[in-house]
CSV table of C-alpha atoms in Angstrom, one decimal:
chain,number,residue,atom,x,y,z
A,1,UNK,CA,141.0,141.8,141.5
A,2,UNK,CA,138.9,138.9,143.1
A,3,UNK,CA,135.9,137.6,141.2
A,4,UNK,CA,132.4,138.3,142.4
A,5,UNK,CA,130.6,136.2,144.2
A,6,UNK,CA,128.4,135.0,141.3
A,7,UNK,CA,124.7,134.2,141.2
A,8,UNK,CA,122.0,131.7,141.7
A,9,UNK,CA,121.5,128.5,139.0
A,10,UNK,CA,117.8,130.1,138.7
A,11,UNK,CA,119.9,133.2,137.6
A,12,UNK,CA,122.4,131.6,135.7
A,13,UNK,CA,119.5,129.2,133.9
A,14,UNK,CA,118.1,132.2,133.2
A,15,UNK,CA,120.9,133.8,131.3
A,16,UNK,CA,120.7,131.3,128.7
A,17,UNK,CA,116.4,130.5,128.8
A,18,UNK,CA,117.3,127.2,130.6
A,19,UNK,CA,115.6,125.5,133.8
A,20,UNK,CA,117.5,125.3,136.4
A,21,UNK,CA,116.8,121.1,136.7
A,22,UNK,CA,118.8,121.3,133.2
A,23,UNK,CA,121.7,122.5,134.8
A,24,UNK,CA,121.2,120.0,137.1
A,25,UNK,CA,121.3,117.4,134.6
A,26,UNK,CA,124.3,118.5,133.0
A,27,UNK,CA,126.4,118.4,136.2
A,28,UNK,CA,124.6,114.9,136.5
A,29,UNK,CA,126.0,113.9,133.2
A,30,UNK,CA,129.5,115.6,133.2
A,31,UNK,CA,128.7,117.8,130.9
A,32,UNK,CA,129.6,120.6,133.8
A,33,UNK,CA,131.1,120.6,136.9
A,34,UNK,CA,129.5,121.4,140.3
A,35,UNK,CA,130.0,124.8,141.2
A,36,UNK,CA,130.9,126.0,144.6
A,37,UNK,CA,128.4,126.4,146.9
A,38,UNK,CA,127.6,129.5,150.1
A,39,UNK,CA,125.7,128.6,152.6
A,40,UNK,CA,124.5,125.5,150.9
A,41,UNK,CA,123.4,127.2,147.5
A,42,UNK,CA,125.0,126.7,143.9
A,43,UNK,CA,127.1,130.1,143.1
A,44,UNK,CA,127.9,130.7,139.3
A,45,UNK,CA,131.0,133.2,139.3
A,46,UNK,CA,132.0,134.3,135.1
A,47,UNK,CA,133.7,131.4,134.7
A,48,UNK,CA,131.3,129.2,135.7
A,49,UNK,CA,128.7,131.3,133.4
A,50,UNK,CA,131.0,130.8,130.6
A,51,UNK,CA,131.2,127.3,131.1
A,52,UNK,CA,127.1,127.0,130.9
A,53,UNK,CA,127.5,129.0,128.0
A,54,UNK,CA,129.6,126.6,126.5
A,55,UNK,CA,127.6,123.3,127.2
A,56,UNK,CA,123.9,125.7,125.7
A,57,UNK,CA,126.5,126.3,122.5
A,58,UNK,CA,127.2,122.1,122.2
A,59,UNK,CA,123.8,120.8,123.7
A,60,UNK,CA,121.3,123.0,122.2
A,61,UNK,CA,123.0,124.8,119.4
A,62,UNK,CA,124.9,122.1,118.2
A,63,UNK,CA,122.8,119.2,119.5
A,64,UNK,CA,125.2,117.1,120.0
A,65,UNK,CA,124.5,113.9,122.8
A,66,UNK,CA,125.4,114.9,126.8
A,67,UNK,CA,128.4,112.0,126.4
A,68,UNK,CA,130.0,113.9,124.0
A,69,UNK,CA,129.7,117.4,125.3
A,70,UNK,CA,131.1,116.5,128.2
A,71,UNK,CA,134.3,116.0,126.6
A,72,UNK,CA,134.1,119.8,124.4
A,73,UNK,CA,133.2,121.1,127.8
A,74,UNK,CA,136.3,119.2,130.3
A,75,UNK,CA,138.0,122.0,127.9
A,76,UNK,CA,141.3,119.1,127.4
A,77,UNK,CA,141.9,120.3,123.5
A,78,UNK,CA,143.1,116.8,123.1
A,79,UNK,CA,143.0,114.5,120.3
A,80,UNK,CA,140.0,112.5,121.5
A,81,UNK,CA,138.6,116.4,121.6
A,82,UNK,CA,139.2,117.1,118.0
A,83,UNK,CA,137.5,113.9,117.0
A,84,UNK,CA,134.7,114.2,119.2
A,85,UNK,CA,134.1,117.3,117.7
A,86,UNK,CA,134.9,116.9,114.1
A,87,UNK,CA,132.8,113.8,114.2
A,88,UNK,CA,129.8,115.7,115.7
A,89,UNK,CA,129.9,118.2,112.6
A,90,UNK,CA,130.2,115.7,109.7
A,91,UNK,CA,126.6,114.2,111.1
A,92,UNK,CA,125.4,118.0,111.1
A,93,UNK,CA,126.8,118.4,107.6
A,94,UNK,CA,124.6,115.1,106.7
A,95,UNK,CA,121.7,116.3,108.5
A,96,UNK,CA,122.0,119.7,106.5
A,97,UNK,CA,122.4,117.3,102.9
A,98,UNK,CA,119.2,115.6,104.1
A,99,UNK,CA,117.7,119.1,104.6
A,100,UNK,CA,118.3,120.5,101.3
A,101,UNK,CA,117.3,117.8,99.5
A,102,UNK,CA,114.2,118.0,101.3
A,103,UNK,CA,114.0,122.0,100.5
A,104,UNK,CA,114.7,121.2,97.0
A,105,UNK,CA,112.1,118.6,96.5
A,106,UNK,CA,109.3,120.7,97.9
A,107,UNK,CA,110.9,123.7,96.0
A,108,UNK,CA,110.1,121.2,92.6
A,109,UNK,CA,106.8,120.4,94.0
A,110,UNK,CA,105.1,124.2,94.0
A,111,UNK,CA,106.4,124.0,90.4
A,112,UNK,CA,104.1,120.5,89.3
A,113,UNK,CA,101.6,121.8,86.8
A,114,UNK,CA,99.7,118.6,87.6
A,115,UNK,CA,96.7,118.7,89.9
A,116,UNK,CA,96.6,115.3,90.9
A,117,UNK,CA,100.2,114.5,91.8
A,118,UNK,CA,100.0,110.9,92.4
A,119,UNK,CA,98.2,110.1,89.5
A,120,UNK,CA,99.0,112.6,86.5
A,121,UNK,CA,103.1,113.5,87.4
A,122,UNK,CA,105.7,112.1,85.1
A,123,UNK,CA,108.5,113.1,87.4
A,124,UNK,CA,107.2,111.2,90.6
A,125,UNK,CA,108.6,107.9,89.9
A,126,UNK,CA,112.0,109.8,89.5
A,127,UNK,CA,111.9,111.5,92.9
A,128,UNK,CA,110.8,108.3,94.5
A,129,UNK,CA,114.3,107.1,93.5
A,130,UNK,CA,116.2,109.9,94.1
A,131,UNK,CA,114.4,110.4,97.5
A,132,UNK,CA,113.0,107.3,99.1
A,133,UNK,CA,114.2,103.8,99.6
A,134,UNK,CA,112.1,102.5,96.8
A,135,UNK,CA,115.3,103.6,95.3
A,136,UNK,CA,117.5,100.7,96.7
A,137,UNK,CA,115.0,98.1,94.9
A,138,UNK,CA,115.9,97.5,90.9
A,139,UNK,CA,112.2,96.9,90.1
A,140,UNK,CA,110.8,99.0,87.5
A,141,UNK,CA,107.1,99.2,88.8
A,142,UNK,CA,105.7,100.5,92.4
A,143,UNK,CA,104.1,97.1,92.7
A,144,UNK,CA,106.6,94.9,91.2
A,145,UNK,CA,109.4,96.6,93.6
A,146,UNK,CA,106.9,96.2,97.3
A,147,UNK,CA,106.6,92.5,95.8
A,148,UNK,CA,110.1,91.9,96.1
A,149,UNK,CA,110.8,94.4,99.8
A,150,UNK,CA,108.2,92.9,101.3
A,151,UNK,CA,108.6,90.7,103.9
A,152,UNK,CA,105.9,87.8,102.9
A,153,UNK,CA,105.5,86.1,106.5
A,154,UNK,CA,101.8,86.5,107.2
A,155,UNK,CA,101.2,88.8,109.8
A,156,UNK,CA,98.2,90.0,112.0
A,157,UNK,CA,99.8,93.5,112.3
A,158,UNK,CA,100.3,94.1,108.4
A,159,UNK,CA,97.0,96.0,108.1
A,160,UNK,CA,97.6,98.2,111.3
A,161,UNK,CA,99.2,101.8,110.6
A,162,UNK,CA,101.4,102.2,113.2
A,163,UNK,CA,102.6,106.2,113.7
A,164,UNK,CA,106.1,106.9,113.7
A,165,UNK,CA,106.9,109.1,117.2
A,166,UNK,CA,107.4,112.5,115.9
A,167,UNK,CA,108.9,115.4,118.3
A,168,UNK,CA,106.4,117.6,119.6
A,169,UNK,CA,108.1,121.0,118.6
A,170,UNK,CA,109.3,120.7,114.9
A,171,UNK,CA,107.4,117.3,113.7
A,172,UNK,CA,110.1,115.3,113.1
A,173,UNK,CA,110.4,111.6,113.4
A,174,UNK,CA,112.8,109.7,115.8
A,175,UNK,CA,113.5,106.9,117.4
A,176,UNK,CA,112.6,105.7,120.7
A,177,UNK,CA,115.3,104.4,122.9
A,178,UNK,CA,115.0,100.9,123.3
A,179,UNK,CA,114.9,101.3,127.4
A,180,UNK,CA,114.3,104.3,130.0
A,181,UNK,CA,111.3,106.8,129.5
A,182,UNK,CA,110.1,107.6,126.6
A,183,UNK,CA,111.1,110.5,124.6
A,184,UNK,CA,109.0,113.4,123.3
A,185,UNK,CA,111.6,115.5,121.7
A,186,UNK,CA,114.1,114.8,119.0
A,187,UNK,CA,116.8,116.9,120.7
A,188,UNK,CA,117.8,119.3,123.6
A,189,UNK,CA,117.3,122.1,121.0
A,190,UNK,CA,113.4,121.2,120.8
A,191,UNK,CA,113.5,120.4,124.1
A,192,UNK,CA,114.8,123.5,125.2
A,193,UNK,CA,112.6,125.4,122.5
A,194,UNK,CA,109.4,123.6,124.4
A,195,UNK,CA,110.4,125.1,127.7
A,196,UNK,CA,111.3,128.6,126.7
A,197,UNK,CA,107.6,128.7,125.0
A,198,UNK,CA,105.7,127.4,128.0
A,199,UNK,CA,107.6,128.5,130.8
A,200,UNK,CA,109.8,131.9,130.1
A,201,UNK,CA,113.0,132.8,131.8
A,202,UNK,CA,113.1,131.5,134.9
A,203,UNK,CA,114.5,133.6,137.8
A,204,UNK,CA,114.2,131.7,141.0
A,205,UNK,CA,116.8,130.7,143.4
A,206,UNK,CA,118.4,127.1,144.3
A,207,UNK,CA,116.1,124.5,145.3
C-alpha cells in the first residue's frame, strides 16, 4: 500500500515541540535530508517523521554537535558511525562523572554542622582538592598556592570580575565560540527547552 501524503514541517515540528526554522537548520547542516515537496511545500511522509525523530533523539536528547549527527542520521552503520557514536557517549559518561561529583559535594554540604563554611569547616581545604584546580598546585596554603598559579605580569584588568557566560535555561557556564554570533544556550537541549516554554507547539504550515 502507498504511503500517505504526509504533512506540513509546522506539523511535523510540532510532533516533536520543535520550530519549524530548526528543521530548517538541520537540512541546512546535513543532519536531514530535504524532503519532497507538493506544490512548492515541504511534505513529511513516516519515514521522513522517523528520520526527525531520529535527529530530536541525537540533537536534543543526546546533545551531540549537528557535524556529528549528521553522520548517526545518513543511517550508513559504518565504522566511522560506531565511533562517532561511541565517542559522543564517553563525553556523556564524563559529563555524568562531573555531575555526581557535583551531587555528592552538595549532598556533603547540607551535612556541614558549621555555620560559617568558609571560615570554621575542616573539610573545605579537602574538597578544594578533590574538586577544584587548586588541586593541581602542591602548595599547602590557599595563599601560598594563588602565589605560585598566578600569572604575575601587571595588569589593568586584574581587579575587574569578568562573568563567565552561563546558559539562559539551566545556569551553566560555556564557552563562547571564538567567531559567529554569540551563543545564549549551552546546547540544542536548552535551546529547545527555551522554545517549548515561550512559544508551545507550533502548528503552522511551510513558509
Amino acid at each position: 500500500m502507498d504511503e500517505p501524503l504526509g504533512v506540513s514541517i509546522g506539523q511535523a515540528a510540532a510532533l516533536y515541540g520543535l520550530a519549524p526554522s530548526t528543521l530548517r537548520w538541520w537540512e541546512s547542516q546535513g543532519v536531514l535530508p530535504e524532503p519532497p515537496r507538493v506544490n512548492g511545500r515541504r511534505v513529511y511522509t513516516e519515514t521522513g517523521l522517523r528520520r526527525i525523530g531520529l535527529a530530536y533523539l541525537c540533537c536534543v536528547t543526546g546533545a551531540m554537535p549537528l557535524e556529528q549527527a549528521s553522520v548517526v542520521t545518513a543511517g550508513s552503520r559504518n565504522r566511522h558511525w560506531q565511533d562517532t557514536v561511541r565517542r559522543h557517549a564517553g563525553l556523556i559518561e564524563e559529563r555524568i562523572r562531573h555531575l555526581r561529583s557535583a551531587q555528592d559535594y552538595l549532598l556533603h554540604l547540607l551535612l556541614c554542622p558549621d555555620d560559617d563554611i568558609a571560615g570554621e569547616c575542616p573539610d573545605l581545604d579537602g574538597e578544594l582538592v578533590r574538586h577544584t584546580p587548586r588541586g593541581l598546585v602542591p602548595a599547602q596554603n590557599l595563599v601560598a598556592a594563588a602565589r605560585s598559579a598566578r600569572d604575575e605580569t601587571p595588569s589593568p584588568r586584574d581587579e575587574i570580575a569578568v562573568p563567565a557566560d552561563r546558559c539562559a535555561v539551566c545556569g551553566e557556564p560555556f564557552a563562547q565560540p571564538a567567531r559567529g554570533r554569540r551563543r545564549t544556550y549551552c546546547s540544542p537541549a536548552c535551546r529547545q527547552r527555551s522554545y517549548r516554554r515561550s512559544r508551545g507547539p507550533q502548528t503552522s504550515g511551510d513558509a
